[in-house]
Short mmCIF file of C-alpha atoms and ligand atoms in Angstrom, two decimals:
data_model
loop_
_atom_site.label_atom_id
_atom_site.label_comp_id
_atom_site.label_asym_id
_atom_site.label_seq_id
_atom_site.Cartn_x
_atom_site.Cartn_y
_atom_site.Cartn_z
CA MET A 38 -0.19 0.04 -0.02
CA THR A 39 1.43 3.38 -0.90
CA VAL A 40 -1.27 5.51 -1.86
CA ALA A 41 -3.76 7.10 0.49
CA THR A 42 -6.65 4.55 1.33
CA THR A 43 -10.45 5.43 1.85
CA VAL A 44 -11.71 3.33 4.75
CA ARG A 45 -15.13 2.83 6.13
CA ALA A 46 -15.79 4.25 9.61
CA TYR A 47 -18.52 5.67 12.06
CA ALA A 48 -19.10 9.16 12.78
CA ALA A 49 -20.56 12.13 14.65
CA GLN A 50 -21.31 14.93 12.67
CA ALA A 51 -22.72 17.18 15.46
CA ALA A 52 -22.88 16.92 19.06
CA ASP A 53 -26.79 16.06 18.84
CA THR A 54 -27.00 13.45 16.03
CA PRO A 55 -26.06 9.79 16.80
CA LEU A 56 -23.14 8.14 14.83
CA ALA A 57 -23.70 6.97 11.29
CA PRO A 58 -21.28 5.45 8.52
CA PHE A 59 -18.60 7.68 6.95
CA THR A 60 -15.64 7.52 4.92
CA ILE A 61 -12.22 8.80 5.93
CA GLU A 62 -8.87 8.77 4.15
CA ARG A 63 -5.87 7.39 5.76
CA ARG A 64 -2.25 8.41 4.85
CA GLU A 65 -0.05 7.23 2.52
CA LEU A 66 2.59 5.48 4.55
CA ARG A 67 5.65 7.32 5.75
CA PRO A 68 8.53 5.54 6.33
CA ASP A 69 7.94 4.97 9.86
CA ASP A 70 4.34 4.08 9.45
CA ILE A 71 2.24 0.98 10.13
CA ALA A 72 -0.93 0.39 8.68
CA ILE A 73 -2.99 -1.74 11.09
CA ASP A 74 -6.25 -3.52 9.93
CA ILE A 75 -8.53 -2.93 13.03
CA THR A 76 -10.32 -5.99 14.39
CA HIS A 77 -11.73 -4.62 18.21
CA CYS A 78 -12.27 -1.19 19.22
CA GLY A 79 -13.36 -0.38 23.17
CA VAL A 80 -16.31 2.24 23.69
CA CYS A 81 -14.62 4.22 26.57
CA HIS A 82 -16.59 7.30 28.08
CA SER A 83 -14.43 9.55 26.54
CA ASP A 84 -16.09 8.68 22.86
CA ILE A 85 -19.20 9.77 24.30
CA HIS A 86 -18.06 13.01 26.32
CA GLN A 87 -16.39 13.80 23.13
CA ALA A 88 -18.71 12.94 20.59
CA ARG A 89 -21.48 15.12 22.41
CA ASN A 90 -18.81 18.00 22.82
CA GLU A 91 -19.30 17.68 26.68
CA TRP A 92 -15.61 19.11 27.05
CA HIS A 93 -16.11 22.19 24.30
CA ASP A 94 -13.49 21.26 22.04
CA SER A 95 -14.91 18.90 19.65
CA LEU A 96 -13.78 18.92 16.16
CA TYR A 97 -16.57 17.19 13.48
CA PRO A 98 -16.66 15.39 11.83
CA MET A 99 -15.53 12.98 14.41
CA VAL A 100 -14.61 9.36 14.31
CA PRO A 101 -14.17 8.20 17.65
CA GLY A 102 -12.18 5.11 19.06
CA HIS A 103 -9.00 5.16 21.22
CA GLU A 104 -8.61 1.76 22.55
CA ILE A 105 -7.50 -0.27 19.37
CA VAL A 106 -6.40 -4.03 18.70
CA GLY A 107 -5.73 -5.10 15.14
CA ILE A 108 -3.38 -6.68 12.64
CA VAL A 109 -0.16 -5.25 10.86
CA ALA A 110 -1.63 -4.85 7.39
CA ALA A 111 1.38 -3.10 5.77
CA PHE A 112 4.44 -0.74 6.93
CA GLY A 113 6.86 1.92 5.79
CA ASP A 114 10.57 1.17 4.46
CA ALA A 115 11.92 2.44 8.14
CA VAL A 116 9.81 -0.47 10.11
CA THR A 117 12.16 -3.21 11.62
CA GLY A 118 10.67 -6.00 13.91
CA TRP A 119 7.18 -6.21 12.67
CA GLN A 120 5.54 -8.62 10.53
CA PRO A 121 2.45 -8.56 8.44
CA GLY A 122 -0.24 -10.51 10.37
CA ASP A 123 1.45 -9.07 14.01
CA ARG A 124 -1.39 -8.12 16.25
CA ALA A 125 -0.57 -4.36 17.40
CA GLY A 126 -2.54 -1.94 19.77
CA VAL A 127 -3.03 1.61 19.62
CA GLY A 128 -4.26 3.87 22.62
CA VAL A 129 -5.15 7.28 23.07
CA PHE A 130 -2.38 9.49 21.50
CA VAL A 131 -0.53 8.43 17.95
CA ASP A 132 2.07 11.18 17.87
CA SER A 133 4.04 13.75 20.28
CA CYS A 134 7.04 15.89 19.79
CA ARG A 135 9.63 13.29 20.77
CA SER A 136 11.99 16.01 21.97
CA CYS A 137 10.15 17.90 25.24
CA ASP A 138 11.23 16.89 28.73
CA ALA A 139 7.80 14.86 29.08
CA CYS A 140 8.47 13.24 25.70
CA LEU A 141 12.19 12.43 26.90
CA ALA A 142 11.01 10.92 30.30
CA GLY A 143 8.73 8.32 28.43
CA LEU A 144 5.70 10.69 29.47
CA GLU A 145 4.51 11.32 25.88
CA GLN A 146 0.49 11.86 27.51
CA TYR A 147 1.92 14.98 28.68
CA CYS A 148 4.17 16.19 25.87
CA GLU A 149 4.75 20.09 26.13
CA ARG A 150 3.72 20.76 22.73
CA GLY A 151 0.74 18.76 22.95
CA MET A 152 0.63 15.32 21.94
CA SER A 153 -2.01 14.29 18.78
CA PRO A 154 -5.15 12.59 20.08
CA THR A 155 -5.85 9.43 18.01
CA TYR A 156 -9.23 11.00 17.50
CA ASN A 157 -10.62 14.98 18.02
CA GLY A 158 -7.41 16.52 17.62
CA ARG A 159 -4.56 17.23 14.82
CA GLU A 160 -1.42 15.37 13.85
CA GLN A 161 2.03 17.10 14.89
CA ASP A 162 1.49 19.45 11.42
CA GLY A 163 -1.29 21.12 13.83
CA VAL A 164 -3.75 20.63 10.64
CA THR A 165 -4.28 17.43 9.70
CA PRO A 166 -7.29 15.97 11.51
CA THR A 167 -6.81 12.57 13.40
CA TYR A 168 -9.58 10.08 13.08
CA GLY A 169 -10.24 6.96 15.38
CA GLY A 170 -10.77 3.35 15.85
CA TYR A 171 -14.51 2.95 14.89
CA SER A 172 -12.84 2.59 11.50
CA GLU A 173 -11.33 -0.28 9.53
CA ARG A 174 -8.12 0.34 9.37
CA ILE A 175 -5.69 3.00 10.77
CA VAL A 176 -1.79 4.15 9.98
CA VAL A 177 0.32 5.12 12.82
CA ASP A 178 4.36 5.81 13.51
CA ARG A 179 5.73 2.80 14.63
CA ARG A 180 6.76 4.72 18.27
CA TYR A 181 3.36 4.88 19.36
CA VAL A 182 1.91 1.33 18.39
CA LEU A 183 2.16 -1.30 21.31
CA ARG A 184 2.47 -4.98 20.83
CA VAL A 185 -0.35 -7.30 22.08
CA PRO A 186 1.12 -10.30 24.35
CA ASP A 187 0.57 -13.50 22.60
CA GLY A 188 -2.20 -15.62 23.74
CA MET A 189 -3.99 -12.42 24.73
CA ASP A 190 -7.95 -12.10 23.63
CA SER A 191 -7.82 -9.30 21.22
CA ALA A 192 -11.35 -8.30 22.32
CA GLY A 193 -10.31 -8.42 26.09
CA ALA A 194 -6.88 -6.63 25.23
CA ALA A 195 -8.66 -3.63 23.69
CA PRO A 196 -9.52 -1.68 26.68
CA LEU A 197 -6.43 -2.13 28.31
CA PHE A 198 -5.14 0.60 25.70
CA CYS A 199 -7.04 3.56 27.74
CA ALA A 200 -9.38 2.29 30.59
CA GLY A 201 -6.12 -0.22 31.52
CA ILE A 202 -3.33 2.20 31.20
CA THR A 203 -5.17 5.09 32.64
CA THR A 204 -5.99 3.05 35.97
CA TYR A 205 -2.47 0.84 36.07
CA SER A 206 -0.41 4.23 35.81
CA PRO A 207 -1.89 6.34 38.75
CA ILE A 208 -1.47 3.06 40.82
CA ARG A 209 2.04 2.70 40.11
CA HIS A 210 2.98 6.31 40.31
CA PHE A 211 1.38 6.84 43.69
CA GLY A 212 3.02 3.52 44.97
CA VAL A 213 0.34 1.55 46.16
CA SER A 214 1.89 -1.43 47.47
CA ASN A 215 0.73 -4.99 49.28
CA GLY A 216 -1.81 -5.07 52.33
CA GLU A 217 -2.47 -0.98 51.60
CA ARG A 218 -6.32 -0.02 51.79
CA ALA A 219 -7.14 0.73 48.58
CA ALA A 220 -11.12 1.99 47.16
CA VAL A 221 -12.22 2.24 43.32
CA VAL A 222 -14.83 4.66 42.68
CA GLY A 223 -17.16 3.53 39.92
CA LEU A 224 -17.06 0.45 39.08
CA GLY A 225 -17.49 0.94 35.00
CA GLY A 226 -14.78 0.20 32.15
CA LEU A 227 -12.11 2.05 34.38
CA GLY A 228 -12.78 1.01 37.81
CA HIS A 229 -13.69 -2.87 37.10
CA LEU A 230 -9.66 -2.46 35.55
CA ALA A 231 -8.36 -0.78 38.66
CA VAL A 232 -10.08 -3.33 40.92
CA LYS A 233 -8.16 -6.22 38.87
CA PHE A 234 -4.75 -4.04 39.01
CA LEU A 235 -5.14 -3.48 42.80
CA ALA A 236 -6.17 -7.07 43.66
CA ALA A 237 -3.03 -8.20 41.54
CA MET A 238 -0.72 -5.67 43.49
CA GLY A 239 -1.89 -7.14 46.86
CA ALA A 240 -4.02 -4.34 47.71
CA GLU A 241 -7.24 -4.55 50.07
CA VAL A 242 -10.02 -3.50 47.62
CA THR A 243 -13.29 -1.88 48.51
CA VAL A 244 -15.61 -1.06 45.63
CA LEU A 245 -17.73 2.22 46.10
CA SER A 246 -20.69 2.07 43.59
CA ARG A 247 -23.77 3.25 43.56
CA SER A 248 -25.31 0.06 41.76
CA PRO A 249 -26.17 -2.70 44.37
CA GLY A 250 -26.33 -4.84 41.11
CA LYS A 251 -22.28 -4.92 40.78
CA ILE A 252 -22.05 -6.20 44.30
CA ASP A 253 -21.51 -9.96 42.88
CA THR A 254 -19.00 -9.33 40.30
CA ALA A 255 -16.89 -6.56 42.20
CA ARG A 256 -16.22 -9.31 44.57
CA ALA A 257 -14.98 -11.62 41.52
CA LEU A 258 -13.06 -8.96 39.97
CA GLY A 259 -11.01 -9.04 43.22
CA ALA A 260 -12.96 -6.45 45.67
CA GLY A 261 -12.64 -7.59 49.35
CA ASP A 262 -15.41 -5.19 49.98
CA VAL A 263 -18.50 -3.01 48.11
CA VAL A 264 -20.11 -0.21 49.70
CA ILE A 265 -23.09 1.37 48.09
CA THR A 266 -22.75 5.14 48.33
CA THR A 267 -26.17 5.86 48.47
CA ASP A 268 -25.84 4.30 52.31
CA ALA A 269 -24.96 7.17 54.36
CA ALA A 270 -24.28 4.94 57.28
CA ALA A 271 -22.14 2.68 55.06
CA LEU A 272 -19.95 5.30 54.08
CA GLU A 273 -19.68 6.97 57.68
CA ALA A 274 -18.52 3.59 58.99
CA HIS A 275 -15.62 3.88 56.65
CA ARG A 276 -14.40 7.20 57.45
CA ARG A 277 -10.45 7.53 57.23
CA ARG A 278 -10.27 4.38 56.18
CA PHE A 279 -8.09 4.36 52.76
CA ASP A 280 -4.79 4.85 51.56
CA PHE A 281 -5.60 5.37 48.48
CA ILE A 282 -8.76 6.32 46.52
CA ILE A 283 -9.08 6.07 42.50
CA ASP A 284 -12.43 8.15 41.69
CA THR A 285 -13.55 7.39 37.88
CA ILE A 286 -16.84 8.67 38.03
CA ALA A 287 -17.76 10.17 34.44
CA ALA A 288 -20.61 12.26 35.68
CA ALA A 289 -20.14 15.32 37.95
CA HIS A 290 -20.48 14.42 41.63
CA PRO A 291 -19.49 15.77 45.18
CA TYR A 292 -16.00 15.29 46.52
CA GLU A 293 -16.64 15.05 50.14
CA PRO A 294 -18.26 11.57 50.96
CA TYR A 295 -15.14 10.38 49.48
CA LEU A 296 -12.36 12.89 50.75
CA ARG A 297 -13.78 11.48 53.93
CA MET A 298 -12.67 8.26 53.72
CA LEU A 299 -9.13 8.99 53.13
CA ARG A 300 -6.70 8.49 55.92
CA ARG A 301 -4.15 10.96 57.40
CA ASP A 302 -1.88 11.43 54.17
CA GLY A 303 -3.78 9.23 52.06
CA ILE A 304 -4.19 10.34 48.32
CA MET A 305 -7.46 10.58 46.15
CA VAL A 306 -6.83 10.25 42.33
CA GLN A 307 -9.12 11.58 39.93
CA VAL A 308 -9.00 10.31 36.48
CA GLY A 309 -12.76 10.69 35.61
CA LEU A 310 -13.29 13.87 33.65
CA PRO A 311 -16.84 15.11 34.31
CA ASP A 312 -18.05 18.58 34.52
CA PRO A 313 -16.12 20.30 37.47
CA ALA A 314 -17.55 20.48 41.14
CA PRO A 315 -16.75 22.40 44.29
CA LEU A 316 -14.43 20.92 46.78
CA ASN A 317 -14.17 22.15 50.46
CA PRO A 318 -10.38 22.60 51.33
CA MET A 319 -10.86 21.90 54.93
CA LEU A 320 -10.96 17.82 53.89
CA LEU A 321 -7.84 18.34 52.80
CA VAL A 322 -6.46 20.34 55.54
CA ASN A 323 -7.57 18.44 58.38
CA TRP A 324 -5.46 15.59 57.77
CA ARG A 325 -3.18 16.44 55.49
CA ARG A 326 -4.98 14.54 52.54
CA ARG A 327 -3.96 14.91 48.98
CA ILE A 328 -6.05 14.82 45.71
CA ALA A 329 -4.36 14.73 42.23
CA GLY A 330 -4.89 13.83 38.81
CA SER A 331 -3.60 11.55 36.01
CA GLN A 332 -3.76 11.26 32.31
CA ILE A 333 -3.56 7.59 30.45
CA GLY A 334 0.12 6.72 30.10
CA GLY A 335 3.38 6.68 28.30
CA ILE A 336 4.16 4.34 25.62
CA GLY A 337 6.52 2.28 27.72
CA GLU A 338 4.39 2.25 30.79
CA THR A 339 1.45 0.94 28.23
CA GLN A 340 3.75 -1.73 26.92
CA GLU A 341 4.74 -2.15 30.62
CA MET A 342 0.94 -2.83 31.44
CA LEU A 343 0.21 -5.21 28.84
CA GLU A 344 3.05 -7.52 29.92
CA PHE A 345 1.56 -7.08 33.49
CA CYS A 346 -1.57 -7.81 32.24
CA ALA A 347 -0.33 -11.00 30.80
CA ALA A 348 1.86 -12.52 33.70
CA HIS A 349 -1.67 -11.96 35.87
CA GLY A 350 -4.06 -13.19 33.44
CA ILE A 351 -5.86 -9.94 33.10
CA THR A 352 -7.81 -8.72 30.32
CA ALA A 353 -11.10 -6.52 30.56
CA ASP A 354 -14.45 -8.45 30.97
CA VAL A 355 -16.47 -7.18 27.52
CA GLU A 356 -19.59 -7.09 25.61
CA LEU A 357 -18.92 -7.74 21.87
CA ILE A 358 -21.42 -5.76 19.97
CA SER A 359 -21.57 -4.69 15.96
CA ILE A 360 -20.92 -1.36 15.11
CA ASP A 361 -24.34 -0.54 14.06
CA ALA A 362 -25.29 -0.86 17.92
CA VAL A 363 -22.84 1.78 19.04
CA ASN A 364 -25.19 4.35 19.85
CA GLU A 365 -27.27 2.00 22.04
CA ALA A 366 -23.85 1.15 23.60
CA PHE A 367 -23.84 4.58 24.04
CA GLU A 368 -26.69 4.94 26.14
CA ARG A 369 -26.33 1.59 27.97
CA THR A 370 -22.84 2.65 29.05
CA ILE A 371 -24.48 6.09 30.55
CA ARG A 372 -27.19 3.87 32.40
CA SER A 373 -24.08 2.12 33.92
CA ASP A 374 -25.56 -1.17 31.99
CA VAL A 375 -22.60 -2.81 30.83
CA ARG A 376 -20.37 -5.51 32.72
CA TYR A 377 -17.91 -3.66 32.05
CA ARG A 378 -16.57 -2.19 28.69
CA PHE A 379 -18.55 -2.58 25.15
CA VAL A 380 -16.24 -3.58 22.64
CA ILE A 381 -17.28 -3.14 19.00
CA ASP A 382 -16.46 -6.27 16.53
CA MET A 383 -14.98 -4.52 13.43
CA ALA A 384 -15.47 -7.12 11.31
CA SER A 385 -19.04 -5.88 11.48
CA LEU A 386 -17.91 -2.55 9.84
CA ARG A 387 -16.38 -4.45 6.74
CA ARG A 388 -19.99 -6.33 6.09
CA GLU A 389 -22.02 -2.94 6.20
CA ASP A 390 -22.63 -1.29 3.10
CA THR A 391 -21.88 2.56 3.41
CA ALA A 392 -22.85 3.32 -0.29
P1 NAP B 238 -17.86 4.37 32.41
O1 NAP B 238 -17.46 2.82 31.96
O2 NAP B 238 -19.48 4.80 32.05
O3 NAP B 238 -17.74 4.07 34.16
C1 NAP B 238 -18.07 5.34 35.00
C2 NAP B 238 -18.81 4.88 36.36
O4 NAP B 238 -19.15 5.91 36.94
C3 NAP B 238 -20.25 3.90 36.06
O5 NAP B 238 -19.97 2.44 35.72
C4 NAP B 238 -20.83 4.49 37.21
O6 NAP B 238 -20.52 3.15 38.27
C5 NAP B 238 -20.22 5.47 37.80
N1 NAP B 238 -21.28 6.53 37.40
C6 NAP B 238 -21.78 6.96 36.43
N2 NAP B 238 -22.57 8.04 36.75
C7 NAP B 238 -22.47 8.14 37.95
C8 NAP B 238 -23.29 9.22 38.81
N3 NAP B 238 -23.88 10.06 37.68
N4 NAP B 238 -22.96 9.23 40.07
C9 NAP B 238 -22.23 8.25 40.18
N5 NAP B 238 -21.55 7.54 39.83
C10 NAP B 238 -21.70 7.67 38.46
O7 NAP B 238 -16.44 4.91 32.19
P2 NAP B 238 -15.20 4.84 31.95
O8 NAP B 238 -14.93 4.46 30.74
O9 NAP B 238 -14.83 4.13 32.84
O10 NAP B 238 -14.54 6.52 32.24
C11 NAP B 238 -14.90 7.05 33.31
C12 NAP B 238 -14.22 8.55 33.23
O11 NAP B 238 -13.17 8.46 33.14
C13 NAP B 238 -14.99 9.18 32.14
O12 NAP B 238 -15.09 10.28 32.90
C14 NAP B 238 -13.84 9.28 31.03
O13 NAP B 238 -13.92 10.36 30.23
C15 NAP B 238 -12.40 9.50 32.26
N6 NAP B 238 -11.46 8.78 31.35
C16 NAP B 238 -10.46 9.72 32.13
C17 NAP B 238 -8.74 9.24 31.40
C18 NAP B 238 -7.90 10.07 32.05
O14 NAP B 238 -6.66 9.91 31.21
N7 NAP B 238 -7.64 10.49 32.97
C19 NAP B 238 -8.91 8.33 30.32
C20 NAP B 238 -10.15 7.47 30.19
C21 NAP B 238 -11.32 7.96 30.47
P3 NAP B 238 -21.16 2.88 39.42
O15 NAP B 238 -22.44 2.30 38.59
O16 NAP B 238 -20.44 1.72 39.99
O17 NAP B 238 -21.65 3.59 40.61
ZN1 ZN B 239 -10.50 6.23 26.94
ZN1 ZN B 240 6.87 16.31 23.44
#
């Protein structure tokens, strides 16, 4: 393949219209490019926020999708170490400046000149729009392509490329160690992987969920305890209990109930990106509590996370859907009606007639 290719995709044309069939161009292969035929793509809540312009920065038409697994179809002249047919993955960004302090430290997600998001962003030229994984094929510089460990199920692997690394990175960075008491707030795509990681790392894990229907699966994922957050007495009983809390809630919510559950010097990490809500500084001051944020993870750390998953038998719990069910999947995700991640079987897009 030496020329740009036209591929089928699903796109949002505006914040208030459903995703619908669309075609996009994938660029001609540059020397360092890898063309990947996409087999699976996870449905992240960030896809919903962005398709609906909830972060107020959406570019249309938008082809969402940044939890991508596929098969290497072709590559440029400078690419070594990859073979056609290899399984490859792509996460939340497809390029960065490669020369700033963050990029040199392997923290490309914090690139000081701005990483190129996989969709709803622009290539490093600052002009060309990027289109994501709800499509047949993607072309990505080899430095931003990851290897899917042998034997790992492709559908279960796809969510690792965003939900997985987004929870793994802060758990590693903020140093949750054996036996520490950790809580996961919100048991969705991110939250269920956070439970698996924390349990595999030896933490004592509690799930804080508003959904009683998730209690049994939360325990099966590795939670020792589940607290239903609509029960004020149960929250009170867990006051100053946790060393580490990871908050994955996708909708605006108060922070106070969770901060009260941190011990002295405990830390609560925000990874969810809902609308803002006020914060009472007294709850931080009184017990020297900390609140922090974390964004996905770097390329090197993402490969490390994949190897950790392979070693511990971790993949996402998924519900496989065809592409024409994606709008319904958005609605069901908002209602927390999925255990725990929708993944699109991209063969369904190849079967669709978009003419
Ligand atoms: P998700 O699958 O929809 O899970 C979010 C969970 O939050 C739900 O399952 C639900 O858990 C809880 N929740 C939802 N609405 C709620 C409400 N109104 N009040 C209280 N709890 C509520 O979403 P996700 O894909 O895991 O993404 C979670 C958030 O992380 C999103 O905002 C997403 O944009 C963000 N994100 C950030 C990064 C990053 O780099 N920091 C990367 C990826 C995603 P329960 O039913 O258990 O309560
Ligand atoms: Zn995501
Ligand atoms: Zn950079």
